[in-house]
Amino acid sequence: MTETRIEAWLDEDRAFAPSTEFSAQANAQPSIYEEAAKDPVAWWRQQANRLAWDVAPTTALEWDLPNATWFADGTLNASVSCVDVHVREGRGARVAFHWVADAEGESRTITYHDLHREVCRTANALLELGVKKGDRVAVYMPMIPEAIFAMLAIVRLGAIHSVVFGGFSAEALSSRILDSDCRFVVTADGAFRRGVASPLKPAVDEALKSCPDVTAVLVVQRTRGEVQWTPGRDYWWHDIVQRQSDVHQPESFPAETPLFIMYTSGTTAKPKGIFHTTAGYLTQAATTYHYVFDVKPESDVCWTAADIGWITGHSYIVYGPLVNGVTQIMYEGLPDSGGRDRWWKIISQYGATILYTAPTTIRTLMKWGHQIPEAFDLSSLRLLGTVGEPINPEAWMWYRQNIGGDRCPIVDTWWQTETGAILCSPLPGITATKPGAAMRALPGISVAVVDDAGHEVEHGQGGYLVVTAPWPSMTRGIWGDPARFFDTYWSRFPGKYFAGDGAKLDSDGDLWLLGRVDDVMNISGHRLSTTEVEHALVGHRAVAEAAVVGASDETTGQAIVAFVTLKLSAEDMNKDQAALVEELRSHVASVISPIAKPRQIILTPDLPKTRSGKIMRRLLRDVAENRSLGDVTTLTDPTVVNMIAGLMDTRASSDD
Ligand code: PRX
């Protein structure tokens, strides 16, 4: 979203008052912001009472920048706070998940009681396979309940999960397994997408060729496709988990016990293993879920339409909702599995009350037309949320009017893999909402927008978003690389956490996010670094050099545009350009993931470089977005960029 577009909406001064449906929240907590601001650390200590502690903590924050510990002398077991406590306190019969399959008509209902039994069995199975406290276990799964059983069973044993999105390639999987030295993998034979089975196990087999230290692979049978089997290493879930005891006595672990690692893209080619620990993360995931979504566990049916392979799935399908003991919908398929009305069928069938999704999906649904949701009774919905990328005001308004019946408040939640949980969002009963604004920091959180020199900007000005005080669910670091942790987040503005996002305060002081200010792209809410994609491209035999930029895209927010020079002779280049471009696109998809497939690849004889040899990505972004070119005087050869712009034009007209 460009600043000018935001300005246009600000001029309209459109804000929606706090929703009266949530006035109970406002009345019960009139001073929640003030109360938290008086003593944020004490406030968070209070919130930590949401967890089922074995030994309650007497401490809260210990802060030695950039290292924080929260509630460090307490002990607990994460899976007990998510599962056992609900059974123990008589809520076992409540549905934890309505699991809805990709195929219409297939579903499962899992109560908290069922969840407890399955997590205990899975924990016992993992014990049998040799998983111990502190071990890393990779989870490479489709959206099936066993993925959640596995995550909770792993942390129940004090082991650490590293969930790798099922859409990632074998190479991406093996590099993640190696980086955190995972010794175990939980996976499935395959996944269903729009009724078609796509295999997962072959990618694991391929990945493990370079991971000799993995000793056991636990495989759920989902698609019943043919699989290769390595005896002594591979175990079917139905053979080993089903026969385990339903009883597993959980051990109590210190609050700072590592809980999980989640890889995310930074500005280099190597993804970072962001790791989170137990109690601080759980406290904030649960607290934010409670306040931002104003959840009512007895009556809500919550749907976070995300994949557990990303942080949104971790914090708002698994940990936050389960600590709150809510009922959720977990959906295996794509928005159009079985037809473009699938989501609305699910919402009306299960009476969903809260829907949380990404702007990209909203824009896709919008493209399909308002007639589709209109045909359904969506009156059960009472709150809508968005996450993952800036939402353009048009999409926000469409969501409010067509899905929320012009009555549901929208919470635009800003956060990151590193922050673990939401940091900025409206609260539906307390703050107003504006189309496209994340509004303000949550209670107990301090953020600021600063200029290049680190000074806070005035209302009406833009700058960089920083977090000015530690928070419970902040990452405890990059797995195996503490120096990179400090350099990436804490060195740009001394004493402050630099998020990598541009932001603006409007004249009321409300917060608008403007997108990344570094080489991280946001494609459909998925984070990818330009360097990562360039690295994949230059790995192809025909590529000499590659420069990648994120160009704005109406549906996906940003799309990948790659400028590539070839090692081939000019003659070869002319011969087979279209086929080569397709080959390069598929190559990137197979090295990283289909989500990294460039929208466009421009084959060019040269790239624009400064006299010191640096590729001028800024100019390439201008070219990719069809803008007039900025200053080209520092280029070795200013004609190169005009030539590339010409190539883009030719491409565009031949595409038409
Ligand atoms: O640029 C911001 C964008 O997503 C980045 C974090 O990506 P990831 O770690 O994959 O986590 C996504 C899910 C939390 C941020 O640096 N982002 C996230 N939420 C918003 C957003 N940009 C604007 N508005 C948001 N609500």
XYZ file of C-alpha atoms and ligand atoms in Angstrom:
682
model
C 0.000 0.000 0.000
C 1.535 3.299 -0.957
C 1.518 6.310 1.304
C -0.575 8.315 -1.136
C -3.317 5.720 -1.029
C -3.307 5.849 2.737
C -3.514 9.631 2.596
C -6.602 9.344 0.420
C -8.332 7.282 3.082
C -7.135 9.434 5.915
C -8.734 12.403 4.158
C -12.032 10.623 4.330
C -11.489 10.366 8.056
C -13.287 7.083 8.172
C -13.236 5.387 11.555
C -15.612 2.906 13.114
C -16.368 3.412 16.784
C -15.706 0.570 19.226
C -18.370 -2.031 18.654
C -21.259 -1.990 21.099
C -21.379 -5.760 21.034
C -18.042 -5.650 22.798
C -19.005 -2.934 25.271
C -18.899 -5.533 28.031
C -15.203 -5.828 27.347
C -14.810 -2.066 27.454
C -16.839 -1.680 30.632
C -15.147 -4.517 32.413
C -11.723 -3.254 31.498
C -12.075 0.496 31.200
C -8.476 1.105 32.133
C -6.722 -1.882 30.672
C -4.224 0.271 28.749
C -3.566 2.558 31.706
C -3.351 -0.312 34.145
C -0.797 -2.106 31.970
C 1.159 1.083 31.296
C 1.624 1.787 35.025
C 3.724 -1.334 35.434
C 3.860 -3.479 32.287
C 6.020 -6.169 33.857
C 3.634 -6.583 36.799
C 0.715 -6.620 34.358
C 2.295 -9.439 32.373
C 3.001 -11.289 35.626
C -0.752 -11.157 36.273
C -1.489 -12.457 32.781
C 0.852 -15.409 33.397
C -1.819 -16.723 35.766
C -3.621 -17.942 32.648
C -1.155 -20.840 32.570
C -1.273 -24.028 34.620
C 1.903 -23.655 36.670
C 3.392 -26.451 38.740
C 5.576 -23.960 40.564
C 4.307 -20.410 40.201
C 7.027 -17.901 39.315
C 8.168 -15.284 41.799
C 10.090 -13.330 39.152
C 8.954 -11.725 35.898
C 11.418 -10.014 33.561
C 15.219 -10.269 33.656
C 16.570 -8.054 30.884
C 20.115 -7.882 29.636
C 19.700 -6.601 26.082
C 19.111 -8.501 23.835
C 18.551 -11.390 26.235
C 15.311 -11.592 28.147
C 13.907 -14.173 30.499
C 10.334 -14.095 31.762
C 8.939 -15.875 34.822
C 12.205 -17.831 34.946
C 11.830 -19.551 38.326
C 8.382 -20.991 37.528
C 7.924 -24.500 36.196
C 5.193 -25.942 33.991
C 4.419 -28.212 31.080
C 3.099 -26.404 27.987
C 0.812 -29.244 26.906
C -0.853 -29.305 30.336
C -1.864 -25.643 29.963
C -3.254 -26.417 26.512
C -5.003 -29.717 27.193
C -4.893 -31.445 30.599
C -6.140 -28.439 32.514
C -9.393 -28.368 30.520
C -10.022 -32.050 31.133
C -9.093 -31.712 34.805
C -11.483 -28.792 35.261
C -14.442 -30.559 33.655
C -14.280 -29.153 30.133
C -13.202 -32.417 28.486
C -16.428 -32.802 26.527
C -15.989 -29.416 24.822
C -14.999 -29.621 21.175
C -11.413 -28.512 20.664
C -11.443 -28.930 16.885
C -14.015 -29.379 14.195
C -11.601 -30.702 11.604
C -12.844 -30.186 8.069
C -11.157 -32.131 5.282
C -10.273 -30.913 1.821
C -13.010 -33.197 0.484
C -16.566 -32.133 1.266
C -18.330 -34.424 3.673
C -15.214 -35.644 5.474
C -14.731 -34.270 8.980
C -13.695 -35.191 12.514
C -14.767 -33.839 15.872
C -12.065 -33.781 18.512
C -13.022 -32.896 22.072
C -10.512 -31.781 24.681
C -10.836 -35.260 26.091
C -9.918 -36.782 22.713
C -7.078 -34.305 22.345
C -5.691 -35.328 25.731
C -5.819 -39.020 24.830
C -4.145 -38.492 21.447
C -1.428 -36.223 22.815
C -0.626 -38.764 25.562
C -0.466 -41.621 23.055
C 1.703 -39.629 20.683
C 4.024 -38.619 23.527
C 4.373 -42.278 24.520
C 5.103 -43.223 20.905
C 7.758 -40.532 20.599
C 9.323 -41.761 23.837
C 9.474 -45.246 22.354
C 11.242 -43.829 19.300
C 13.809 -42.241 21.593
C 12.740 -38.585 21.765
C 14.117 -36.901 24.895
C 14.006 -33.486 26.520
C 15.838 -30.905 24.416
C 15.791 -32.972 21.189
C 14.677 -31.198 18.035
C 11.884 -32.818 16.051
C 10.938 -31.665 12.555
C 7.208 -31.683 11.719
C 6.419 -31.641 7.987
C 2.694 -32.173 7.773
C -0.524 -31.255 6.055
C -3.347 -29.589 8.021
C -4.516 -32.710 9.801
C -5.154 -33.147 13.547
C -2.087 -35.385 13.916
C 0.070 -32.319 13.241
C -1.295 -30.753 16.415
C -1.093 -33.998 18.386
C 2.566 -34.189 17.369
C 3.386 -30.588 18.293
C 1.797 -30.912 21.715
C 3.357 -34.342 22.328
C 6.815 -33.029 21.440
C 6.614 -30.131 23.879
C 5.042 -32.414 26.494
C 8.355 -34.304 26.510
C 10.365 -31.084 26.778
C 11.552 -31.576 23.201
C 11.475 -28.760 20.628
C 9.430 -28.787 17.442
C 10.529 -27.246 14.209
C 7.476 -27.220 11.972
C 8.382 -26.854 8.310
C 5.536 -25.738 6.036
C 4.403 -28.726 3.935
C 4.796 -26.653 0.764
C 8.560 -26.379 1.193
C 10.899 -28.391 -1.000
C 13.147 -31.296 0.039
C 16.123 -28.955 -0.075
C 14.439 -26.379 2.175
C 13.454 -29.179 4.559
C 16.929 -30.683 4.747
C 18.615 -27.330 5.380
C 16.206 -26.692 8.269
C 16.720 -30.193 9.684
C 20.491 -29.750 9.530
C 20.556 -26.233 10.941
C 18.872 -27.264 14.187
C 20.174 -30.843 14.123
C 16.746 -32.507 14.245
C 17.000 -36.225 14.987
C 13.347 -37.074 14.313
C 10.777 -36.205 11.654
C 6.983 -36.443 11.836
C 5.300 -36.398 8.436
C 2.507 -37.895 6.317
C 2.465 -39.917 3.121
C 0.852 -36.981 1.378
C -1.656 -34.162 1.468
C -4.905 -33.415 -0.330
C -5.302 -30.213 -2.306
C -8.543 -29.711 -4.231
C -9.153 -33.435 -4.119
C -5.776 -34.340 -5.542
C -3.253 -36.244 -3.444
C 0.185 -34.695 -3.471
C 2.982 -36.697 -1.905
C 5.048 -35.453 1.058
C 7.051 -38.506 2.044
C 9.270 -38.493 -1.098
C 10.481 -35.003 -0.131
C 11.377 -36.340 3.314
C 13.218 -39.309 1.777
C 15.102 -36.938 -0.511
C 15.886 -34.492 2.311
C 17.153 -37.230 4.599
C 19.803 -38.317 2.090
C 21.791 -35.388 3.446
C 20.642 -35.761 7.081
C 22.220 -39.016 8.297
C 21.606 -38.211 11.970
C 17.823 -38.517 11.706
C 17.037 -41.806 13.430
C 13.241 -42.082 13.143
C 10.473 -40.882 10.839
C 6.885 -41.171 12.014
C 4.458 -41.228 9.080
C 0.714 -40.570 9.148
C -1.211 -42.344 6.431
C -3.384 -39.664 4.874
C -3.561 -40.249 1.125
C -2.732 -43.979 0.941
C -0.347 -43.367 -1.908
C 2.662 -45.554 -2.647
C 5.565 -44.796 -0.338
C 9.168 -45.858 -0.195
C 9.990 -47.354 3.171
C 13.259 -47.447 5.080
C 12.901 -50.223 7.667
C 14.308 -49.339 11.068
C 13.878 -45.636 10.337
C 10.298 -45.249 9.140
C 7.288 -46.024 11.342
C 3.606 -45.784 10.483
C 1.631 -43.634 12.922
C -1.199 -46.193 12.988
C 1.225 -48.975 13.943
C 3.018 -47.239 16.728
C 0.788 -44.494 18.154
C -2.504 -46.380 18.282
C -1.197 -49.104 20.559
C 0.198 -46.715 23.198
C -1.260 -46.090 26.626
C -3.664 -43.149 27.018
C -1.799 -42.130 30.129
C 1.304 -40.004 30.103
C 2.532 -38.262 33.247
C 3.871 -34.883 32.169
C 7.133 -33.627 33.600
C 7.408 -30.049 34.804
C 9.982 -27.872 33.020
C 11.517 -24.466 33.786
C 9.670 -21.513 32.219
C 12.500 -20.731 29.803
C 12.643 -24.247 28.321
C 12.792 -23.886 24.505
C 9.382 -24.660 22.988
C 9.873 -24.420 19.248
C 11.987 -23.191 16.378
C 10.354 -21.587 13.354
C 12.439 -20.757 10.310
C 11.748 -17.475 8.594
C 13.417 -15.473 5.867
C 15.712 -12.623 6.690
C 17.762 -10.515 4.356
C 20.305 -13.251 3.577
C 19.956 -16.480 1.626
C 19.881 -18.562 4.813
C 16.575 -18.631 6.724
C 16.832 -17.883 10.426
C 15.763 -20.356 13.094
C 13.716 -18.105 15.349
C 13.270 -19.840 18.673
C 10.716 -19.321 21.406
C 10.619 -20.528 24.972
C 7.728 -21.776 27.041
C 6.029 -19.518 29.564
C 6.550 -16.029 28.131
C 5.399 -17.175 24.700
C 2.361 -19.043 26.047
C 1.369 -16.140 28.287
C 1.331 -13.644 25.463
C -0.240 -15.978 22.899
C -3.063 -16.664 25.362
C -3.474 -13.070 26.573
C -3.574 -11.574 23.094
C -6.001 -14.217 21.912
C -8.243 -13.394 24.857
C -8.211 -9.617 24.411
C -7.840 -9.087 20.669
C -10.496 -11.621 19.735
C -12.512 -11.114 22.910
C -13.034 -14.870 23.014
C -15.870 -16.511 24.875
C -14.736 -20.135 25.230
C -18.230 -21.441 26.051
C -19.844 -20.143 22.887
C -17.289 -19.112 20.283
C -16.365 -21.168 17.246
C -13.055 -19.712 16.135
C -11.411 -20.137 12.787
C -7.854 -19.093 12.144
C -7.563 -19.845 8.448
C -3.801 -20.347 8.397
C -1.402 -23.253 8.150
C 0.362 -24.639 11.220
C 3.554 -24.363 9.159
C 3.647 -20.622 9.900
C 3.750 -18.641 13.117
C 0.066 -17.686 12.837
C -0.815 -21.366 13.050
C 1.462 -21.865 16.062
C 0.169 -18.931 18.089
C -3.474 -18.753 16.991
C -4.440 -22.324 16.075
C -2.351 -24.204 18.595
C -1.121 -22.352 21.672
C -3.237 -19.200 22.177
C -6.645 -20.789 21.505
C -5.878 -24.010 23.378
C -4.742 -22.227 26.547
C -8.059 -20.342 26.337
C -9.903 -23.645 25.864
C -11.914 -22.512 22.842
C -13.610 -24.516 20.102
C -11.996 -24.138 16.691
C -12.394 -25.036 13.070
C -9.295 -26.578 11.503
C -9.497 -26.767 7.724
C -7.302 -28.937 5.541
C -8.108 -27.527 2.124
C -7.740 -24.447 -0.042
C -10.336 -21.669 -0.201
C -11.709 -23.195 -3.406
C -11.435 -26.917 -2.609
C -14.811 -28.185 -3.759
C -15.831 -24.760 -5.090
C -15.359 -21.059 -4.468
C -18.072 -21.042 -1.816
C -16.310 -23.544 0.430
C -15.363 -21.104 3.212
C -18.881 -19.765 3.511
C -20.290 -23.280 3.602
C -17.945 -24.084 6.487
C -18.782 -20.885 8.374
C -22.523 -21.376 8.078
C -22.370 -25.089 8.821
C -20.317 -24.743 12.008
C -21.610 -21.336 13.070
C -18.148 -19.765 13.102
C -18.027 -16.614 15.202
C -14.472 -15.414 14.602
C -12.550 -15.519 11.321
C -8.846 -14.643 11.154
C -7.049 -14.636 7.800
C -4.577 -12.845 5.537
C -5.294 -9.861 3.266
C -4.210 -11.864 0.207
C -6.994 -14.340 0.796
C -9.497 -11.533 1.294
C -8.430 -9.992 -2.022
C -8.842 -13.357 -3.743
C -12.310 -13.847 -2.255
C -13.118 -10.308 -3.329
C -12.076 -11.087 -6.907
C -14.413 -14.082 -6.942
C -17.307 -11.726 -6.186
C -19.604 -10.769 -3.339
C -22.434 -12.886 -4.795
C -20.705 -16.003 -3.495
C -20.729 -15.186 0.254
C -24.081 -13.415 -0.143
C -25.787 -16.736 -0.749
C -24.899 -17.921 2.773
C -26.027 -17.093 6.272
C -22.906 -15.618 7.847
C -24.752 -14.052 10.770
C -22.882 -16.186 13.314
C -19.732 -14.140 12.681
C -19.044 -11.459 15.263
C -15.386 -10.568 14.744
C -12.972 -10.575 11.805
C -9.197 -10.417 11.876
C -6.358 -9.964 9.418
C -2.650 -10.658 9.647
C 0.526 -11.031 7.667
C 0.742 -7.996 5.409
C -0.638 -4.502 5.099
C -4.327 -4.600 4.183
C -5.474 -2.114 1.586
C -8.516 -0.124 2.704
C -10.632 -1.414 -0.203
C -10.109 -5.018 0.895
C -10.752 -4.041 4.522
C -14.077 -2.406 3.585
C -15.083 -5.340 1.404
C -14.353 -7.723 4.283
C -16.355 -5.606 6.710
C -19.352 -5.141 4.420
C -19.588 -8.457 2.627
C -18.368 -10.906 5.249
C -18.945 -8.980 8.458
C -22.405 -7.690 7.478
C -21.166 -4.178 8.295
C -21.410 -5.074 11.969
C -18.323 -7.140 12.832
C -15.286 -5.150 13.926
C -12.048 -5.939 12.091
C -8.845 -6.379 14.031
C -5.793 -5.721 11.854
C -3.081 -7.446 13.853
C 0.575 -6.603 13.345
C 3.242 -8.999 14.533
C 6.027 -11.292 13.332
C 7.543 -14.748 13.755
C 10.048 -13.033 16.035
C 7.466 -11.281 18.204
C 5.673 -14.603 18.796
C 2.312 -12.959 19.332
C 0.344 -9.873 18.338
C 1.892 -6.554 19.381
C -0.327 -3.997 17.625
C -4.053 -4.232 16.972
C -7.306 -2.525 17.814
C -9.298 -4.013 20.707
C -12.840 -4.454 19.413
C -14.698 -3.074 22.417
C -12.274 -0.317 23.315
C -10.590 1.266 20.316
C -12.012 2.535 17.076
C -10.980 0.760 13.884
C -9.880 2.373 10.623
C -9.651 0.601 7.260
C -5.992 -0.321 6.916
C -4.661 0.681 10.338
C -3.271 -1.546 13.091
C -4.140 1.417 15.382
C -1.963 1.005 18.469
C 0.199 -1.220 20.624
C -1.653 -3.663 22.850
C -1.702 -3.184 26.622
C 1.697 -4.033 28.082
C 3.498 -3.307 24.775
C 5.459 -0.191 23.826
C 6.146 0.655 20.228
C 7.271 3.838 18.491
C 7.769 5.136 14.981
C 11.238 6.649 14.647
C 13.212 8.500 11.992
C 16.670 7.556 10.667
C 18.299 8.997 13.750
C 16.041 7.004 16.076
C 13.931 9.989 17.188
C 10.191 9.522 17.532
C 8.267 11.111 14.673
C 5.387 13.532 15.101
C 1.792 12.604 14.358
C 1.290 12.663 10.611
C 4.847 11.436 9.929
C 6.330 8.147 8.762
C 9.427 6.211 9.798
C 10.483 2.820 11.151
C 8.489 0.744 13.607
C 10.447 -0.150 16.752
C 9.510 -1.896 19.977
C 10.853 0.014 22.926
C 10.508 -2.457 25.799
C 10.880 -6.241 26.045
C 7.735 -8.374 25.855
C 7.058 -11.931 27.089
C 6.754 -13.713 23.721
C 9.782 -12.080 22.127
C 12.086 -14.537 20.411
C 14.947 -15.633 22.584
C 17.201 -15.605 19.546
C 18.313 -17.171 16.302
C 19.089 -20.845 16.766
C 22.875 -21.217 16.906
C 23.628 -17.606 15.984
C 23.403 -15.117 18.874
C 25.552 -12.531 17.095
C 23.178 -12.419 14.138
C 20.301 -11.932 16.563
C 21.855 -8.786 18.019
C 22.960 -7.419 14.646
C 19.641 -7.970 12.906
C 17.263 -6.569 15.474
C 19.061 -4.610 18.171
C 21.918 -2.735 16.517
C 20.094 -0.374 14.127
C 18.518 1.717 16.922
C 20.357 1.212 20.230
C 18.092 -0.117 22.963
C 15.185 -0.709 20.591
C 13.955 -3.717 18.620
C 13.964 -2.916 14.893
C 11.139 -4.824 13.223
C 12.119 -4.139 9.599
C 8.772 -2.479 8.845
C 7.972 1.051 7.763
C 5.065 2.702 9.571
C 3.244 5.953 9.882
C 1.317 7.721 12.604
C -1.787 9.516 11.372
C -2.921 12.844 12.762
C -4.678 11.030 15.636
C -1.456 9.168 16.426
C -2.889 5.875 15.133
C -0.529 3.389 13.534
C -0.471 2.352 9.855
C 1.968 -0.266 8.602
C 3.646 0.435 5.270
C 5.508 -2.805 4.477
C 9.102 -3.948 4.809
C 11.984 -1.536 4.525
C 14.592 -4.241 3.923
C 15.165 -6.970 1.336
C 12.405 -9.125 2.755
C 9.462 -9.608 0.403
C 5.938 -10.403 1.508
C 4.237 -12.658 -1.019
C 0.663 -13.541 -0.049
C 1.650 -12.937 3.564
C 4.650 -15.289 3.240
C 8.054 -13.920 3.994
C 10.839 -14.507 1.494
C 14.162 -12.788 1.074
C 15.271 -11.443 -2.280
C 18.682 -13.047 -1.695
C 17.138 -16.469 -1.088
C 15.435 -16.384 -4.496
C 18.549 -14.972 -6.196
C 20.564 -17.765 -4.657
C 18.162 -20.348 -6.071
C 18.319 -18.744 -9.523
C 22.107 -18.604 -9.745
C 22.104 -22.276 -8.743
C 20.680 -22.998 -12.215
C 23.320 -23.862 -14.845
C 22.155 -21.200 -17.322
C 22.137 -18.257 -14.909
C 25.077 -15.923 -14.539
C 23.561 -13.288 -12.290
C 20.160 -12.581 -10.792
C 18.525 -9.611 -9.112
C 15.166 -10.088 -7.429
C 12.679 -7.485 -6.272
C 9.232 -7.562 -4.713
C 6.856 -5.593 -6.924
C 3.382 -4.637 -5.754
C 0.653 -6.977 -6.876
C -3.079 -6.479 -6.639
C -3.795 -9.888 -5.166
C -0.664 -11.167 -3.481
C 0.465 -7.837 -2.012
C 3.879 -8.288 -3.542
C 5.039 -10.577 -6.318
C 8.516 -11.712 -7.228
C 10.114 -10.181 -10.299
C 13.552 -11.497 -11.238
C 16.070 -9.965 -13.620
C 18.467 -12.583 -14.889
C 21.589 -12.565 -17.033
C 22.539 -15.814 -18.715
C 25.694 -17.780 -19.232
C 24.379 -18.784 -22.667
C 25.417 -17.150 -25.898
C 23.092 -14.494 -27.287
C 22.086 -16.873 -30.024
C 20.946 -19.535 -27.552
C 19.148 -16.925 -25.578
C 17.002 -15.905 -28.516
C 16.173 -19.472 -29.366
C 14.397 -20.605 -26.320
C 13.529 -17.729 -24.043
C 9.994 -18.610 -23.050
C 10.874 -22.210 -22.270
C 13.929 -21.148 -20.310
C 11.906 -18.668 -18.266
C 9.442 -21.436 -17.399
C 12.303 -23.729 -16.498
C 13.793 -21.093 -14.203
C 10.438 -20.454 -12.517
C 10.002 -24.167 -11.845
C 13.587 -24.400 -10.686
C 12.959 -21.800 -7.960
C 9.775 -23.603 -6.954
C 11.632 -26.865 -6.581
C 14.591 -25.390 -4.699
C 12.501 -23.347 -2.240
C 8.758 -23.787 -2.634
C 6.007 -22.995 -5.142
C 5.318 -19.852 -3.084
C 8.719 -18.546 -4.210
C 8.006 -18.964 -7.938
C 8.701 -15.607 -9.621
C 5.684 -13.982 -11.275
C 7.987 -12.685 -13.950
C 11.532 -13.393 -15.055
C 13.177 -10.891 -17.365
C 16.182 -12.176 -19.267
C 18.521 -9.301 -19.807
C 22.055 -8.898 -21.200
C 23.070 -6.763 -18.204
C 21.987 -5.482 -14.787
C 22.144 -1.879 -13.567
C 25.146 -1.513 -11.258
C 26.794 1.267 -9.348
C 30.440 2.039 -10.003
C 31.308 -0.088 -6.972
C 29.524 -3.035 -8.614
C 26.365 -3.086 -6.474
C 23.132 -3.974 -8.224
C 20.671 -1.066 -7.941
C 17.562 -2.934 -6.792
C 15.749 0.316 -6.146
C 15.782 1.045 -9.882
C 14.726 -2.476 -10.742
C 11.784 -2.104 -8.363
C 10.848 1.111 -10.211
C 11.042 -0.779 -13.497
C 9.016 -3.712 -12.157
C 6.309 -1.382 -10.853
C 6.280 0.699 -13.991
C 7.330 3.886 -12.210
C 9.458 6.624 -13.635
C 13.085 5.965 -12.826
C 14.795 7.760 -9.989
C 18.370 9.001 -9.994
C 20.437 6.923 -12.440
C 23.589 9.025 -12.370
C 25.481 6.683 -10.064
C 25.199 3.817 -12.534
C 28.200 2.616 -14.513
C 26.010 2.446 -17.570
C 22.706 4.359 -17.245
C 21.423 2.944 -20.538
C 21.135 -0.555 -19.036
C 18.141 0.299 -16.929
C 16.266 1.861 -19.832
C 16.977 -1.198 -21.890
C 15.531 -3.406 -19.128
C 12.451 -1.180 -18.909
C 12.085 -1.704 -22.663
C 12.300 -5.487 -22.205
C 9.557 -5.298 -19.555
C 7.319 -3.354 -21.954
C 7.823 -5.901 -24.707
C 7.028 -8.695 -22.260
C 3.908 -6.952 -21.026
C 2.532 -6.444 -24.530
C 3.334 -10.010 -25.567
C 1.568 -11.249 -22.392
C -1.634 -9.393 -23.271
O 6.062 -6.858 7.311
C 5.275 -7.290 8.400
C 4.181 -8.209 7.901
O 4.678 -9.518 8.042
C 5.992 -9.489 8.606
C 6.161 -10.667 9.522
O 6.075 -11.846 8.768
P 6.053 -13.252 9.495
O 7.182 -13.320 10.456
O 5.996 -14.279 8.429
O 4.737 -13.257 10.328
C 3.513 -13.123 9.676
C 2.393 -13.418 10.641
C 2.465 -12.682 11.914
C 6.074 -8.172 9.320
O 7.395 -7.744 9.506
N 2.944 -8.058 8.679
C 2.439 -8.912 9.579
N 1.238 -8.467 10.020
C 0.996 -7.291 9.415
C 2.092 -7.020 8.560
N 2.157 -5.897 7.829
C 1.138 -5.032 7.936
N 0.050 -5.230 8.712
C -0.063 -6.335 9.457
N -1.157 -6.516 10.200
